[in-house]
CSV table of C-alpha atoms in Angstrom, one decimal:
chain,number,residue,atom,x,y,z
A,1,MET,CA,0.0,0.0,0.0
A,2,MET,CA,3.0,2.3,0.6
A,3,ALA,CA,3.9,2.1,-3.1
A,4,LEU,CA,0.4,3.1,-4.1
A,5,GLN,CA,0.5,6.0,-1.7
A,6,THR,CA,3.9,7.1,-2.9
A,7,ALA,CA,2.8,6.9,-6.6
A,8,ALA,CA,-0.4,8.8,-5.8
A,9,LEU,CA,1.6,11.6,-4.0
A,10,ALA,CA,4.0,11.8,-6.9
A,11,THR,CA,1.2,12.3,-9.4
A,12,ALA,CA,-0.5,14.8,-7.1
A,13,ALA,CA,2.7,16.8,-7.0
A,14,ALA,CA,2.9,16.7,-10.8
A,15,SER,CA,-0.7,17.9,-11.1
A,16,GLY,CA,0.1,20.6,-8.6
A,17,VAL,CA,3.1,21.7,-10.6
A,18,MET,CA,1.0,21.8,-13.8
A,19,GLY,CA,-1.7,23.8,-12.0
A,20,GLY,CA,0.9,26.3,-10.7
A,21,VAL,CA,2.5,26.7,-14.2
A,22,LEU,CA,-0.9,27.2,-15.8
A,23,PHE,CA,-2.0,29.6,-13.1
A,24,GLY,CA,1.1,31.6,-13.8
A,25,PHE,CA,0.1,31.9,-17.4
A,26,SER,CA,-3.4,33.0,-16.6
A,27,SER,CA,-2.4,35.4,-13.9
A,28,PHE,CA,0.7,37.2,-15.3
A,29,VAL,CA,2.2,35.8,-18.5
A,30,MET,CA,-0.8,36.3,-20.7
A,31,PRO,CA,-1.8,39.7,-19.2
A,32,ALA,CA,1.9,40.8,-19.8
A,33,LEU,CA,1.8,39.6,-23.4
A,34,ARG,CA,-1.5,41.4,-24.0
A,35,ARG,CA,0.4,44.7,-23.2
A,36,LEU,CA,2.9,44.1,-25.9
A,37,PRO,CA,2.5,44.9,-29.6
A,38,ALA,CA,1.0,41.9,-31.4
A,39,SER,CA,4.2,41.1,-33.3
A,40,HIS,CA,6.1,40.9,-30.0
A,41,ALA,CA,3.4,38.9,-28.3
A,42,VAL,CA,3.1,36.4,-31.1
A,43,ALA,CA,6.9,35.9,-31.3
A,44,THR,CA,7.2,35.5,-27.6
A,45,MET,CA,4.3,33.0,-27.4
A,46,GLN,CA,5.7,31.1,-30.3
A,47,ALA,CA,9.0,30.8,-28.4
A,48,ILE,CA,7.2,29.7,-25.2
A,49,ASN,CA,5.2,27.1,-27.0
A,50,ARG,CA,8.3,25.6,-28.5
A,51,ALA,CA,10.1,25.4,-25.1
A,52,ALA,CA,7.1,24.3,-23.0
A,53,PRO,CA,6.8,20.7,-24.1
A,54,ARG,CA,10.4,19.9,-23.3
A,55,ALA,CA,10.3,21.7,-19.9
A,56,LEU,CA,6.9,20.3,-18.8
A,57,GLY,CA,7.2,16.8,-20.3
A,58,LEU,CA,7.6,15.0,-17.0
A,59,PRO,CA,4.8,16.8,-15.1
A,60,LEU,CA,2.4,16.4,-18.1
A,61,VAL,CA,3.1,12.6,-18.2
A,62,ALA,CA,3.0,12.2,-14.5
A,63,SER,CA,-0.2,14.2,-13.9
A,64,GLY,CA,-2.5,12.7,-16.5
A,65,PRO,CA,-1.3,9.2,-17.4
A,66,GLY,CA,0.3,8.9,-14.0
A,67,SER,CA,-2.9,9.6,-12.2
A,68,ALA,CA,-4.8,7.2,-14.5
A,69,ALA,CA,-2.3,4.5,-13.7
A,70,VAL,CA,-2.7,5.2,-9.9
A,71,ALA,CA,-6.5,5.0,-10.4
A,72,ALA,CA,-6.2,1.7,-12.2
A,73,TRP,CA,-4.0,0.4,-9.5
A,74,ALA,CA,-6.5,1.5,-6.8
A,75,LEU,CA,-9.4,0.0,-8.7
A,76,THR,CA,-7.7,-3.4,-9.0
A,77,ARG,CA,-6.7,-3.8,-5.3
A,78,ALA,CA,-9.3,-5.1,-3.0
A,79,ASP,CA,-7.5,-3.6,0.0
A,80,VAL,CA,-8.0,0.0,-1.1
A,81,PRO,CA,-10.8,1.6,1.0
A,82,GLY,CA,-13.8,2.8,-1.0
A,83,ALA,CA,-13.4,6.5,-0.1
A,84,ALA,CA,-9.7,6.4,-1.1
A,85,ARG,CA,-10.6,4.7,-4.4
A,86,THR,CA,-13.3,7.3,-5.2
A,87,LEU,CA,-10.9,10.2,-4.5
A,88,LEU,CA,-8.0,8.6,-6.5
A,89,VAL,CA,-10.3,7.9,-9.5
A,90,THR,CA,-11.9,11.3,-9.5
A,91,GLY,CA,-8.5,12.9,-9.2
A,92,ALA,CA,-7.3,10.9,-12.2
A,93,VAL,CA,-10.4,11.9,-14.2
A,94,THR,CA,-9.7,15.6,-13.6
A,95,ALA,CA,-6.0,15.2,-14.4
A,96,VAL,CA,-6.8,13.4,-17.6
A,97,ALA,CA,-9.5,16.1,-18.5
A,98,ALA,CA,-6.8,18.8,-18.0
A,99,LEU,CA,-4.5,16.9,-20.3
A,100,ALA,CA,-7.3,16.4,-22.9
A,101,ILE,CA,-7.9,20.1,-22.9
A,102,THR,CA,-4.2,20.7,-23.5
A,103,ALA,CA,-4.0,18.2,-26.3
A,104,GLY,CA,-7.4,18.8,-27.9
A,105,TYR,CA,-7.7,22.6,-27.5
A,106,HIS,CA,-4.4,24.3,-26.6
A,107,VAL,CA,-2.0,22.4,-28.8
A,108,PRO,CA,-4.0,23.0,-32.0
A,109,ARG,CA,-4.4,26.7,-31.2
A,110,ASN,CA,-0.6,26.9,-30.4
A,111,ASN,CA,0.2,25.3,-33.7
A,112,ARG,CA,-2.0,27.7,-35.6
A,113,LEU,CA,-0.3,30.6,-33.8
A,114,ASP,CA,3.1,29.1,-34.7
A,115,ALA,CA,2.2,29.3,-38.4
A,116,VAL,CA,1.6,33.1,-38.1
A,117,ASP,CA,4.5,35.4,-39.3
A,118,ALA,CA,5.0,37.6,-36.3
A,119,THR,CA,6.4,40.4,-38.4
A,120,SER,CA,3.4,40.5,-40.8
A,121,GLY,CA,0.1,42.3,-40.5
A,122,ALA,CA,-1.5,39.0,-39.8
A,123,ALA,CA,0.1,38.9,-36.4
A,124,ALA,CA,-2.5,41.3,-34.9
A,125,THR,CA,-5.4,39.2,-36.3
A,126,GLY,CA,-3.8,35.9,-35.2
A,127,TRP,CA,-3.1,37.2,-31.7
A,128,GLY,CA,-6.6,38.7,-31.4
A,129,GLN,CA,-8.1,35.3,-32.3
A,130,PHE,CA,-5.7,33.3,-30.1
A,131,VAL,CA,-5.9,35.0,-26.7
A,132,PRO,CA,-9.5,35.1,-25.5
A,133,GLY,CA,-10.4,31.4,-25.9
A,134,TRP,CA,-6.9,30.3,-25.0
A,135,VAL,CA,-7.0,32.1,-21.7
A,136,ALA,CA,-10.5,31.0,-20.8
A,137,MET,CA,-9.7,27.3,-21.4
A,138,ASN,CA,-6.4,27.8,-19.5
A,139,HIS,CA,-8.4,28.8,-16.5
A,140,VAL,CA,-10.3,25.5,-16.8
A,141,ARG,CA,-7.2,23.3,-17.1
A,142,THR,CA,-5.6,25.3,-14.2
A,143,ALA,CA,-8.6,24.5,-12.0
A,144,LEU,CA,-8.7,20.9,-13.1
A,145,SER,CA,-5.0,20.4,-12.4
A,146,LEU,CA,-5.3,21.9,-8.9
A,147,VAL,CA,-8.5,20.0,-8.1
A,148,SER,CA,-6.8,16.8,-9.2
A,149,ALA,CA,-3.8,17.4,-6.9
A,150,ALA,CA,-6.2,17.9,-4.0
A,151,LEU,CA,-8.3,14.9,-4.7
A,152,VAL,CA,-5.3,12.6,-5.1
A,153,ILE,CA,-3.7,13.8,-1.9
A,154,ALA,CA,-7.0,13.3,-0.1
A,155,GLY,CA,-7.2,9.8,-1.5
A,156,ALA,CA,-3.6,9.0,-0.6
A,157,ALA,CA,-4.2,10.2,2.9
A,158,GLN,CA,-7.0,7.6,3.3
A,159,LEU,CA,-4.8,4.7,2.3
A,160,PRO,CA,-3.9,2.4,5.2
């Protein structure tokens, strides 16, 4: 049971890290980029989007798929208390939902922005279309990541 608890806490930490990074984007990175001329904002966001997958690879993998693995483990063990199982599975579902928003919503938008020539007149249009939806959905995945961390920690705390 100690191994399950350790794995659960590691995935919770990864979800917490992701939630913190995403919160930073919502609270100060995107507002700062909005104050820049569109050409600078687009070029900066393009650079961030190229660096982020390498920098966040481990927390991304540990938060979504890691939580799902912990949930599967909890579901297949008869000695996991029901409340802990429910919390671990619910935490995994929220982590996977955050990852699904990243993969299904943010990555395609980031790729479209990456195709914009930051020095062209299209930068202002591309940036204007990018920001509102991106930020709104980032708030959602921030909340999901932080809720996942809390649920998985609560589940791990109930393991014997």
